[in-house]
Amino acid sequence: MVKEMSISESVENLIGKAQNGNDLSRKEIIRLLSVPTEYSPVLFDAADKVRKEQMGDEIFLRGIIEFSNHCERNCLYCGLRKDNSKLSRYRMTEDEIIATAQEIKQSGVPTVVLQSGEDSFYKPDTICLLIERIRKETDLIITLSIGERTLNDYKAFQQAGANRYLLKHETASVELYKYLRPGCNWDDRLQCLRWLKELGFETGTGNMVGLPGQTTEILADDLLVMKNMDADMLGIGPFISHPDTPLAGIDNDDLDLELRVIAAARLITRDTNIPATTALATLHPRGRLQALQAGANVVMPDFTPEIYKTRYDIYPGRRDVGSALEIISKLEKDFYSIGRTINYSVGNRQTKREHVAF
Ligand code: SAM
Ligand code: SF4
């Protein structure tokens, strides 16, 4: 007679299968995301081991500059949406952006992420000049996170010296995407991601966890999108409700689910760069550190000057206050408390793979 497996045996087998690098079916990913809560620590521990084996123990930093909070889109979840008339809008001057990039350089962080709403005030030439100045005056590695653009724009950004691009697919459900991003099209988003990959950008995608209408099946599909497009970076963050948006008052405090998605992403994609996001630090004071112990290996401190930072109001309660040096020194202490240190090199996934290949 075949002995039936206990729940604990079946969960441990599944986590072990993922930890050993075996491909998981959609059904198995759904099961992984749904394991009883008492098994969450086993899942996080497996992801932590794979993170250590694939990416090492050091944490990579990317410094963010949020240079404009103008946006022409109307995403239901985001405080920067066009119809939020309460928001005081700003655009940093080119010199302010360069000065902030220099501060990032001086603090030892090797890469900058330039992020904004979808703001057509910035013609491709303007962005290219900015990229060229940052390259020339700071030599920082540049990631752009400025939304959907044309193939020619992406080509121009690359020729000007941008190396990486972050464009989250936000949700793998076409219906949910259409509802949450009025006037936008999921296929267009995916096309942009394909162009970026084909051009050779280190490409980041990702999702929000805890969106209204989201199911475990949709989260499993998010993970499959990340794996199938061979993304280099994965921005997985909790949805946090903003009071001045149509999704006001929709609570999301499920830190455990957020950590499970990060852990599953590490087990499924192996050697990707996964940030412990600012949104996680906002959801829970120790959220970022817990993510770093459940598969994440990157932190993206926000270096936007204080006068603008509070106005980049995607969702309420964002952290990371103080000067660049103060922020870094606080992070160093936090990382030390979990036995980890900062790696001040660029942490390039493609270069790492080339090294491995040779
Ligand atoms: N406009 C660009 C875009 O949408 O790709 C880049 C800036 S946008 C503010 C950066 C990210 O913020 C989005 O990819 C989205 O996942 C996240 N975001 C927006 N509103 C959010 C919210 N209420 N909670 C959590 N994340 C949010
Ligand atoms: Fe604009 Fe991006 Fe916010 Fe959507 S998520 S409203 S595109 S800034």
CSV table of N, CA and C in Angstrom, one decimal, residues 54-133:
chain,number,residue,atom,x,y,z
A,54,GLN,N,23.7,32.1,-5.0
A,54,GLN,CA,23.7,32.7,-6.3
A,54,GLN,C,24.3,34.1,-6.4
A,55,MET,N,24.0,34.9,-5.3
A,55,MET,CA,24.3,36.3,-5.3
A,55,MET,C,25.3,36.7,-4.2
A,56,GLY,N,25.6,35.8,-3.3
A,56,GLY,CA,26.5,36.2,-2.2
A,56,GLY,C,25.7,36.9,-1.1
A,57,ASP,N,26.5,37.3,-0.1
A,57,ASP,CA,25.9,37.8,1.1
A,57,ASP,C,25.8,39.3,1.1
A,58,GLU,N,26.5,40.0,0.1
A,58,GLU,CA,26.5,41.4,0.2
A,58,GLU,C,25.3,42.0,-0.5
A,59,ILE,N,25.0,43.2,0.0
A,59,ILE,CA,23.8,43.9,-0.5
A,59,ILE,C,24.2,45.0,-1.5
A,60,PHE,N,23.6,45.0,-2.7
A,60,PHE,CA,23.9,46.1,-3.6
A,60,PHE,C,23.0,47.2,-3.5
A,61,LEU,N,23.5,48.5,-3.7
A,61,LEU,CA,22.7,49.7,-3.6
A,61,LEU,C,22.5,50.3,-4.9
A,62,ARG,N,21.3,50.9,-5.1
A,62,ARG,CA,21.0,51.7,-6.3
A,62,ARG,C,20.4,53.0,-5.7
A,63,GLY,N,21.0,54.2,-6.0
A,63,GLY,CA,20.4,55.4,-5.5
A,63,GLY,C,19.4,56.0,-6.4
A,64,ILE,N,18.2,56.3,-5.9
A,64,ILE,CA,17.1,56.8,-6.7
A,64,ILE,C,17.0,58.3,-6.7
A,65,ILE,N,16.8,58.9,-7.8
A,65,ILE,CA,16.5,60.4,-7.9
A,65,ILE,C,15.1,60.4,-8.6
A,66,GLU,N,14.1,61.0,-7.9
A,66,GLU,CA,12.8,61.1,-8.5
A,66,GLU,C,12.7,62.5,-9.0
A,67,PHE,N,13.0,62.7,-10.3
A,67,PHE,CA,13.3,64.0,-10.8
A,67,PHE,C,12.0,64.8,-11.3
A,68,SER,N,10.9,64.1,-11.5
A,68,SER,CA,9.7,64.8,-11.8
A,68,SER,C,8.5,64.0,-11.3
A,69,ASN,N,7.5,64.7,-10.7
A,69,ASN,CA,6.3,64.0,-10.3
A,69,ASN,C,5.1,64.4,-11.2
A,70,HIS,N,5.4,65.0,-12.4
A,70,HIS,CA,4.3,65.2,-13.4
A,70,HIS,C,4.0,63.8,-14.0
A,71,CYS,N,2.7,63.5,-14.2
A,71,CYS,CA,2.4,62.3,-15.0
A,71,CYS,C,1.1,62.5,-15.8
A,72,GLU,N,1.2,62.0,-17.0
A,72,GLU,CA,0.0,62.1,-17.9
A,72,GLU,C,-0.9,60.9,-17.8
A,73,ARG,N,-0.5,59.9,-17.0
A,73,ARG,CA,-1.3,58.7,-16.9
A,73,ARG,C,-2.2,58.8,-15.7
A,74,ASN,N,-3.2,57.9,-15.6
A,74,ASN,CA,-4.2,58.0,-14.5
A,74,ASN,C,-4.3,56.7,-13.7
A,75,CYS,N,-3.2,56.0,-13.4
A,75,CYS,CA,-3.2,54.7,-12.8
A,75,CYS,C,-4.0,54.9,-11.5
A,76,LEU,N,-5.0,54.0,-11.3
A,76,LEU,CA,-5.9,54.1,-10.1
A,76,LEU,C,-5.2,54.0,-8.8
A,77,TYR,N,-4.0,53.4,-8.7
A,77,TYR,CA,-3.3,53.1,-7.5
A,77,TYR,C,-2.3,54.2,-7.1
A,78,CYS,N,-2.0,55.1,-8.0
A,78,CYS,CA,-0.8,56.0,-7.8
A,78,CYS,C,-1.1,57.4,-7.5
A,79,GLY,N,-0.5,58.0,-6.5
A,79,GLY,CA,-0.7,59.4,-6.0
A,79,GLY,C,-0.2,60.4,-7.1
A,80,LEU,N,0.6,60.0,-8.0
A,80,LEU,CA,1.1,60.9,-9.0
A,80,LEU,C,0.1,61.0,-10.2
A,81,ARG,N,-1.0,60.2,-10.2
A,81,ARG,CA,-1.9,60.2,-11.3
A,81,ARG,C,-2.3,61.6,-11.7
A,82,LYS,N,-2.6,61.8,-13.0
A,82,LYS,CA,-2.9,63.1,-13.5
A,82,LYS,C,-4.1,63.8,-12.8
A,83,ASP,N,-5.1,63.0,-12.4
A,83,ASP,CA,-6.3,63.7,-11.8
A,83,ASP,C,-6.1,64.0,-10.3
A,84,ASN,N,-4.9,63.7,-9.8
A,84,ASN,CA,-4.7,64.1,-8.4
A,84,ASN,C,-4.4,65.6,-8.3
A,85,SER,N,-5.4,66.4,-8.2
A,85,SER,CA,-5.2,67.9,-8.2
A,85,SER,C,-4.6,68.4,-6.9
A,86,LYS,N,-4.6,67.5,-5.8
A,86,LYS,CA,-4.0,68.0,-4.5
A,86,LYS,C,-2.5,68.0,-4.6
A,87,LEU,N,-1.9,67.3,-5.5
A,87,LEU,CA,-0.4,67.1,-5.5
A,87,LEU,C,0.2,68.4,-6.0
A,88,SER,N,1.3,68.9,-5.3
A,88,SER,CA,2.0,70.0,-5.8
A,88,SER,C,3.1,69.5,-6.7
A,89,ARG,N,3.1,69.8,-8.0
A,89,ARG,CA,4.0,69.2,-9.0
A,89,ARG,C,5.3,69.9,-9.0
A,90,TYR,N,6.4,69.1,-9.4
A,90,TYR,CA,7.7,69.7,-9.6
A,90,TYR,C,8.5,69.0,-10.7
A,91,ARG,N,9.5,69.7,-11.2
A,91,ARG,CA,10.5,69.1,-12.0
A,91,ARG,C,11.8,69.6,-11.5
A,92,MET,N,12.8,68.7,-11.2
A,92,MET,CA,14.1,69.2,-10.8
A,92,MET,C,14.8,69.8,-12.0
A,93,THR,N,15.6,70.8,-11.7
A,93,THR,CA,16.4,71.3,-12.8
A,93,THR,C,17.6,70.3,-13.2
A,94,GLU,N,18.1,70.5,-14.3
A,94,GLU,CA,19.2,69.6,-14.7
A,94,GLU,C,20.4,69.7,-13.7
A,95,ASP,N,20.7,70.9,-13.3
A,95,ASP,CA,21.8,71.1,-12.3
A,95,ASP,C,21.5,70.4,-11.0
A,96,GLU,N,20.2,70.5,-10.6
A,96,GLU,CA,19.8,69.8,-9.3
A,96,GLU,C,20.0,68.3,-9.4
A,97,ILE,N,19.6,67.8,-10.6
A,97,ILE,CA,19.8,66.3,-10.8
A,97,ILE,C,21.3,65.9,-10.8
A,98,ILE,N,22.1,66.7,-11.5
A,98,ILE,CA,23.5,66.4,-11.5
A,98,ILE,C,24.1,66.5,-10.1
A,99,ALA,N,23.7,67.5,-9.3
A,99,ALA,CA,24.3,67.7,-8.0
A,99,ALA,C,23.9,66.5,-7.1
A,100,THR,N,22.6,66.0,-7.3
A,100,THR,CA,22.2,64.8,-6.5
A,100,THR,C,23.0,63.6,-6.9
A,101,ALA,N,23.2,63.5,-8.2
A,101,ALA,CA,24.0,62.3,-8.7
A,101,ALA,C,25.4,62.3,-8.2
A,102,GLN,N,25.9,63.6,-8.1
A,102,GLN,CA,27.3,63.7,-7.5
A,102,GLN,C,27.3,63.2,-6.0
A,103,GLU,N,26.2,63.6,-5.3
A,103,GLU,CA,26.1,63.2,-3.9
A,103,GLU,C,26.1,61.7,-3.8
A,104,ILE,N,25.3,61.0,-4.7
A,104,ILE,CA,25.3,59.6,-4.7
A,104,ILE,C,26.6,59.0,-5.0
A,105,LYS,N,27.4,59.6,-5.9
A,105,LYS,CA,28.7,59.1,-6.3
A,105,LYS,C,29.6,59.2,-5.0
A,106,GLN,N,29.5,60.4,-4.4
A,106,GLN,CA,30.4,60.6,-3.2
A,106,GLN,C,30.1,59.6,-2.0
A,107,SER,N,28.8,59.2,-2.0
A,107,SER,CA,28.5,58.3,-0.9
A,107,SER,C,28.9,56.9,-1.2
A,108,GLY,N,29.5,56.7,-2.4
A,108,GLY,CA,30.0,55.3,-2.7
A,108,GLY,C,29.1,54.4,-3.5
A,109,VAL,N,27.8,54.9,-3.7
A,109,VAL,CA,26.8,54.1,-4.4
A,109,VAL,C,27.1,54.2,-5.9
A,110,PRO,N,27.3,53.1,-6.6
A,110,PRO,CA,27.8,53.1,-8.0
A,110,PRO,C,26.7,53.3,-9.1
A,111,THR,N,25.5,53.2,-8.7
A,111,THR,CA,24.4,53.3,-9.8
A,111,THR,C,23.3,54.2,-9.3
A,112,VAL,N,22.8,54.9,-10.4
A,112,VAL,CA,21.7,55.9,-10.1
A,112,VAL,C,20.4,55.4,-10.9
A,113,VAL,N,19.3,55.5,-10.2
A,113,VAL,CA,18.0,55.2,-10.9
A,113,VAL,C,17.3,56.6,-11.1
A,114,LEU,N,17.1,57.0,-12.3
A,114,LEU,CA,16.3,58.2,-12.6
A,114,LEU,C,14.9,57.8,-12.8
A,115,GLN,N,14.0,58.3,-11.9
A,115,GLN,CA,12.6,57.9,-12.0
A,115,GLN,C,11.7,59.1,-12.1
A,116,SER,N,10.6,59.0,-12.8
A,116,SER,CA,9.6,60.0,-12.9
A,116,SER,C,8.2,59.5,-13.3
A,117,GLY,N,7.2,60.3,-13.3
A,117,GLY,CA,5.9,60.0,-13.9
A,117,GLY,C,6.2,59.9,-15.4
A,118,GLU,N,5.1,59.6,-16.1
A,118,GLU,CA,5.2,59.7,-17.6
A,118,GLU,C,5.0,61.1,-18.0
A,119,ASP,N,6.1,61.8,-18.3
A,119,ASP,CA,6.1,63.2,-18.5
A,119,ASP,C,6.7,63.6,-19.8
A,120,SER,N,5.8,63.9,-20.8
A,120,SER,CA,6.4,64.2,-22.2
A,120,SER,C,7.1,65.5,-22.3
A,121,PHE,N,7.1,66.3,-21.2
A,121,PHE,CA,7.9,67.5,-21.2
A,121,PHE,C,9.4,67.1,-21.5
A,122,TYR,N,9.8,65.9,-21.1
A,122,TYR,CA,11.1,65.4,-21.3
A,122,TYR,C,11.2,64.7,-22.7
A,123,LYS,N,11.6,65.5,-23.7
A,123,LYS,CA,11.8,64.9,-25.0
A,123,LYS,C,13.0,64.0,-25.0
A,124,PRO,N,13.1,63.0,-25.9
A,124,PRO,CA,14.2,62.1,-25.9
A,124,PRO,C,15.5,62.8,-25.8
A,125,ASP,N,15.7,64.0,-26.5
A,125,ASP,CA,17.0,64.7,-26.5
A,125,ASP,C,17.3,65.2,-25.1
A,126,THR,N,16.3,65.6,-24.4
A,126,THR,CA,16.5,66.2,-23.0
A,126,THR,C,17.0,65.1,-22.1
A,127,ILE,N,16.4,63.9,-22.2
A,127,ILE,CA,16.8,62.7,-21.4
A,127,ILE,C,18.2,62.3,-21.8
A,128,CYS,N,18.5,62.3,-23.1
A,128,CYS,CA,19.8,61.9,-23.6
A,128,CYS,C,20.9,62.9,-23.1
A,129,LEU,N,20.6,64.2,-23.1
A,129,LEU,CA,21.6,65.1,-22.6
A,129,LEU,C,21.9,64.9,-21.1
A,130,LEU,N,20.8,64.6,-20.4
A,130,LEU,CA,21.0,64.3,-19.0
A,130,LEU,C,21.8,63.1,-18.7
A,131,ILE,N,21.5,62.0,-19.5
A,131,ILE,CA,22.3,60.8,-19.4
A,131,ILE,C,23.8,61.1,-19.7
A,132,GLU,N,24.0,61.8,-20.8
A,132,GLU,CA,25.4,62.1,-21.1
A,132,GLU,C,26.2,62.9,-20.0
A,133,ARG,N,25.5,63.9,-19.5
A,133,ARG,CA,26.1,64.7,-18.4
A,133,ARG,C,26.4,63.8,-17.2
